[in-house]
Amino acid sequence: CCWHLCEERYRCRDGSIITCSFHYRAVPGKGDSPGEFEGFVEDISERKRAETVLKTCQFIMDKASIGVMRGSADAKILSVNEYWARVLGYTQEELSSMSFYDIDPALTPEFWYAHRERLTATGFDTFETSQRRKDGTLFPVEVTISFLTYEGQELSCSFTQDISRRKQAEESLRWSEEKFRTLAETSAAAIVLYQGERIVYANP
């Protein structure tokens, strides 16, 4: 007779609830004897709690408004969260069959290996680059990568932010500063900037 499996919740004598895996099967009787059921129960409460925590962490990571990616030593993309896959215009499955070279046109083997050396030496690395969406458009990003060792396994995890707005703000500020300097340098009026009682700028 084949075994059947189901999960059941049981109340213990102290009132606590445990989750168990219930394995059972029917055993036919011999002769005129009625059939019986036999089986065993396994307490899987800890495993179920661990699965819940894992699912919760995965959900949070997928929905977090930052790119979370895990890569191998040879620049292969091992996993990516749902949010960043959406930003790049790919599915998570598509990205998991690609490498970082496919999404970062500026990445070279020389930079990658230098980055890996810094990463293993210090445990983290941060840099700015550009990433390419599936439609070919580029956008600036800041990447922070952490190098971890877990149960004897070496892991690296990158956290990527779209910094397009910051770059636009920096460019606007730079343009404003250049415009002010041009106007100030060519103005017939005296222009002086003070910081407290200290003069920090005076035009010609």
GROMACS .gro file of C-alpha atoms in nm:
model
  204
    1CYS     CA    1   0.000   0.000   0.000
    2CYS     CA    2   0.129   0.344  -0.086
    3TRP     CA    3   0.210   0.607   0.173
    4HIS     CA    4   0.015   0.931   0.196
    5LEU     CA    5   0.139   1.259   0.336
    6CYS     CA    6  -0.040   1.554   0.487
    7GLU     CA    7   0.039   1.838   0.724
    8GLU     CA    8  -0.157   1.873   1.044
    9ARG     CA    9  -0.150   2.108   1.342
   10TYR     CA   10  -0.167   1.955   1.688
   11ARG     CA   11  -0.228   2.107   2.029
   12CYS     CA   12   0.023   1.995   2.291
   13ARG     CA   13  -0.059   1.930   2.654
   14ASP     CA   14   0.082   2.271   2.752
   15GLY     CA   15  -0.153   2.441   2.503
   16SER     CA   16   0.111   2.519   2.241
   17ILE     CA   17   0.046   2.440   1.874
   18ILE     CA   18   0.292   2.244   1.660
   19THR     CA   19   0.289   2.168   1.289
   20CYS     CA   20   0.352   1.808   1.195
   21SER     CA   21   0.405   1.602   0.887
   22PHE     CA   22   0.171   1.300   0.903
   23HIS     CA   23   0.274   0.995   0.699
   24TYR     CA   24   0.015   0.717   0.685
   25ARG     CA   25  -0.103   0.420   0.484
   26ALA     CA   26  -0.376   0.161   0.488
   27VAL     CA   27  -0.279  -0.194   0.579
   28PRO     CA   28  -0.524  -0.463   0.463
   29GLY     CA   29  -0.631  -0.715   0.722
   30LYS     CA   30  -0.559  -1.086   0.699
   31GLY     CA   31  -0.849  -1.318   0.650
   32ASP     CA   32  -1.155  -1.183   0.827
   33SER     CA   33  -0.951  -0.925   1.020
   34PRO     CA   34  -1.040  -0.563   0.943
   35GLY     CA   35  -0.783  -0.339   0.779
   36GLU     CA   36  -0.580  -0.090   0.977
   37PHE     CA   37  -0.402   0.239   0.935
   38GLU     CA   38  -0.042   0.287   1.034
   39GLY     CA   39   0.184   0.586   1.018
   40PHE     CA   40   0.413   0.824   1.198
   41VAL     CA   41   0.415   1.191   1.285
   42GLU     CA   42   0.714   1.425   1.251
   43ASP     CA   43   0.729   1.766   1.420
   44ILE     CA   44   0.821   2.017   1.145
   45SER     CA   45   0.741   2.336   1.337
   46GLU     CA   46   1.098   2.473   1.317
   47ARG     CA   47   1.121   2.398   0.947
   48LYS     CA   48   0.789   2.572   0.881
   49ARG     CA   49   0.904   2.878   1.078
   50ALA     CA   50   1.229   2.885   0.880
   51GLU     CA   51   1.035   2.860   0.553
   52THR     CA   52   0.810   3.148   0.662
   53VAL     CA   53   1.111   3.365   0.748
   54LEU     CA   54   1.275   3.277   0.416
   55LYS     CA   55   0.960   3.361   0.219
   56THR     CA   56   0.921   3.688   0.409
   57CYS     CA   57   1.283   3.787   0.343
   58GLN     CA   58   1.246   3.697  -0.025
   59PHE     CA   59   0.928   3.904  -0.052
   60ILE     CA   60   1.095   4.205   0.113
   61MET     CA   61   1.402   4.171  -0.109
   62ASP     CA   62   1.191   4.144  -0.425
   63LYS     CA   63   0.982   4.450  -0.341
   64ALA     CA   64   1.268   4.666  -0.205
   65SER     CA   65   1.322   4.977  -0.419
   66ILE     CA   66   1.689   4.896  -0.473
   67GLY     CA   67   1.856   4.645  -0.700
   68VAL     CA   68   1.977   4.332  -0.524
   69MET     CA   69   2.193   4.097  -0.729
   70ARG     CA   70   2.420   3.806  -0.652
   71GLY     CA   71   2.709   3.719  -0.879
   72SER     CA   72   2.981   3.461  -0.923
   73ALA     CA   73   3.357   3.518  -0.934
   74ASP     CA   74   3.349   3.505  -1.316
   75ALA     CA   75   3.084   3.783  -1.342
   76LYS     CA   76   2.785   3.555  -1.400
   77ILE     CA   77   2.454   3.682  -1.260
   78LEU     CA   78   2.325   3.417  -1.019
   79SER     CA   79   2.011   3.592  -0.897
   80VAL     CA   80   1.837   3.930  -0.906
   81ASN     CA   81   1.542   4.067  -0.719
   82GLU     CA   82   1.209   4.135  -0.888
   83TYR     CA   83   1.238   4.514  -0.858
   84TRP     CA   84   1.569   4.544  -1.042
   85ALA     CA   85   1.465   4.296  -1.310
   86ARG     CA   86   1.167   4.525  -1.375
   87VAL     CA   87   1.393   4.834  -1.385
   88LEU     CA   88   1.618   4.666  -1.643
   89GLY     CA   89   1.321   4.537  -1.843
   90TYR     CA   90   1.411   4.169  -1.815
   91THR     CA   91   1.259   3.876  -1.630
   92GLN     CA   92   1.450   3.732  -1.336
   93GLU     CA   93   1.500   3.414  -1.537
   94GLU     CA   94   1.652   3.605  -1.831
   95LEU     CA   95   1.898   3.790  -1.609
   96SER     CA   96   1.999   3.468  -1.433
   97SER     CA   97   2.131   3.339  -1.767
   98MET     CA   98   2.336   3.655  -1.834
   99SER     CA   99   2.652   3.817  -1.698
  100PHE     CA  100   2.734   4.163  -1.563
  101TYR     CA  101   2.911   4.232  -1.894
  102ASP     CA  102   2.570   4.212  -2.065
  103ILE     CA  103   2.419   4.495  -1.858
  104ASP     CA  104   2.728   4.714  -1.800
  105PRO     CA  105   2.881   4.826  -2.132
  106ALA     CA  106   3.174   4.994  -1.953
  107LEU     CA  107   3.275   4.680  -1.765
  108THR     CA  108   3.604   4.524  -1.875
  109PRO     CA  109   3.778   4.208  -1.750
  110GLU     CA  110   4.057   4.427  -1.609
  111PHE     CA  111   3.812   4.634  -1.402
  112TRP     CA  112   3.625   4.324  -1.291
  113TYR     CA  113   3.935   4.147  -1.159
  114ALA     CA  114   4.063   4.465  -0.989
  115HIS     CA  115   3.720   4.503  -0.830
  116ARG     CA  116   3.727   4.140  -0.709
  117GLU     CA  117   4.067   4.196  -0.548
  118ARG     CA  118   3.938   4.503  -0.363
  119LEU     CA  119   3.627   4.315  -0.264
  120THR     CA  120   3.807   4.015  -0.114
  121ALA     CA  121   4.063   4.240   0.058
  122THR     CA  122   3.821   4.486   0.223
  123GLY     CA  123   3.486   4.303   0.222
  124PHE     CA  124   3.306   4.575   0.022
  125ASP     CA  125   3.343   4.798  -0.282
  126THR     CA  126   3.146   5.096  -0.413
  127PHE     CA  127   3.161   5.251  -0.758
  128GLU     CA  128   2.954   5.439  -1.015
  129THR     CA  129   2.885   5.308  -1.362
  130SER     CA  130   2.601   5.279  -1.614
  131GLN     CA  131   2.369   4.988  -1.679
  132ARG     CA  132   2.185   4.904  -1.997
  133ARG     CA  133   1.817   4.819  -2.008
  134LYS     CA  134   1.677   4.556  -2.240
  135ASP     CA  135   1.565   4.832  -2.482
  136GLY     CA  136   1.926   4.955  -2.506
  137THR     CA  137   1.891   5.275  -2.300
  138LEU     CA  138   2.161   5.355  -2.046
  139PHE     CA  139   2.119   5.505  -1.700
  140PRO     CA  140   2.372   5.588  -1.424
  141VAL     CA  141   2.391   5.370  -1.114
  142GLU     CA  142   2.582   5.347  -0.789
  143VAL     CA  143   2.680   4.992  -0.694
  144THR     CA  144   2.780   4.877  -0.346
  145ILE     CA  145   2.897   4.519  -0.319
  146SER     CA  146   2.948   4.315  -0.002
  147PHE     CA  147   3.167   4.006   0.017
  148LEU     CA  148   3.047   3.741   0.262
  149THR     CA  149   3.145   3.394   0.376
  150TYR     CA  150   2.857   3.176   0.487
  151GLU     CA  151   2.897   2.814   0.597
  152GLY     CA  152   3.227   2.790   0.409
  153GLN     CA  153   3.081   2.938   0.090
  154GLU     CA  154   3.202   3.271  -0.050
  155LEU     CA  155   2.921   3.501  -0.164
  156SER     CA  156   2.904   3.851  -0.308
  157CYS     CA  157   2.588   4.056  -0.314
  158SER     CA  158   2.545   4.390  -0.491
  159PHE     CA  159   2.302   4.669  -0.405
  160THR     CA  160   2.236   4.900  -0.700
  161GLN     CA  161   2.063   5.239  -0.708
  162ASP     CA  162   1.947   5.442  -1.006
  163ILE     CA  163   2.118   5.781  -0.958
  164SER     CA  164   1.971   5.954  -1.265
  165ARG     CA  165   1.802   6.224  -1.056
  166ARG     CA  166   2.116   6.287  -0.854
  167LYS     CA  167   2.323   6.319  -1.170
  168GLN     CA  168   2.067   6.557  -1.320
  169ALA     CA  169   2.073   6.767  -1.001
  170GLU     CA  170   2.455   6.774  -1.005
  171GLU     CA  171   2.456   6.878  -1.370
  172SER     CA  172   2.198   7.151  -1.305
  173LEU     CA  173   2.404   7.280  -1.012
  174ARG     CA  174   2.723   7.277  -1.219
  175TRP     CA  175   2.547   7.465  -1.502
  176SER     CA  176   2.406   7.719  -1.255
  177GLU     CA  177   2.749   7.774  -1.101
  178GLU     CA  178   2.907   7.821  -1.442
  179LYS     CA  179   2.630   8.061  -1.546
  180PHE     CA  180   2.668   8.264  -1.226
  181ARG     CA  181   3.046   8.276  -1.263
  182THR     CA  182   3.020   8.391  -1.626
  183LEU     CA  183   2.771   8.665  -1.534
  184ALA     CA  184   2.973   8.771  -1.230
  185GLU     CA  185   3.304   8.779  -1.415
  186THR     CA  186   3.162   8.998  -1.694
  187SER     CA  187   2.937   9.220  -1.481
  188ALA     CA  188   3.018   9.593  -1.453
  189ALA     CA  189   2.882   9.587  -1.096
  190ALA     CA  190   3.075   9.475  -0.792
  191ILE     CA  191   2.966   9.131  -0.672
  192VAL     CA  192   3.094   9.006  -0.339
  193LEU     CA  193   2.992   8.689  -0.153
  194TYR     CA  194   3.026   8.670   0.223
  195GLN     CA  195   3.033   8.371   0.454
  196GLY     CA  196   2.979   8.521   0.796
  197GLU     CA  197   3.228   8.808   0.810
  198ARG     CA  198   3.460   8.647   0.556
  199ILE     CA  199   3.471   8.732   0.186
  200VAL     CA  200   3.465   8.408  -0.014
  201TYR     CA  201   3.432   8.558  -0.362
  202ALA     CA  202   3.472   8.893  -0.537
  203ASN     CA  203   3.439   8.946  -0.910
  204PRO     CA  204   3.709   9.136  -1.102
   0.00000   0.00000   0.00000
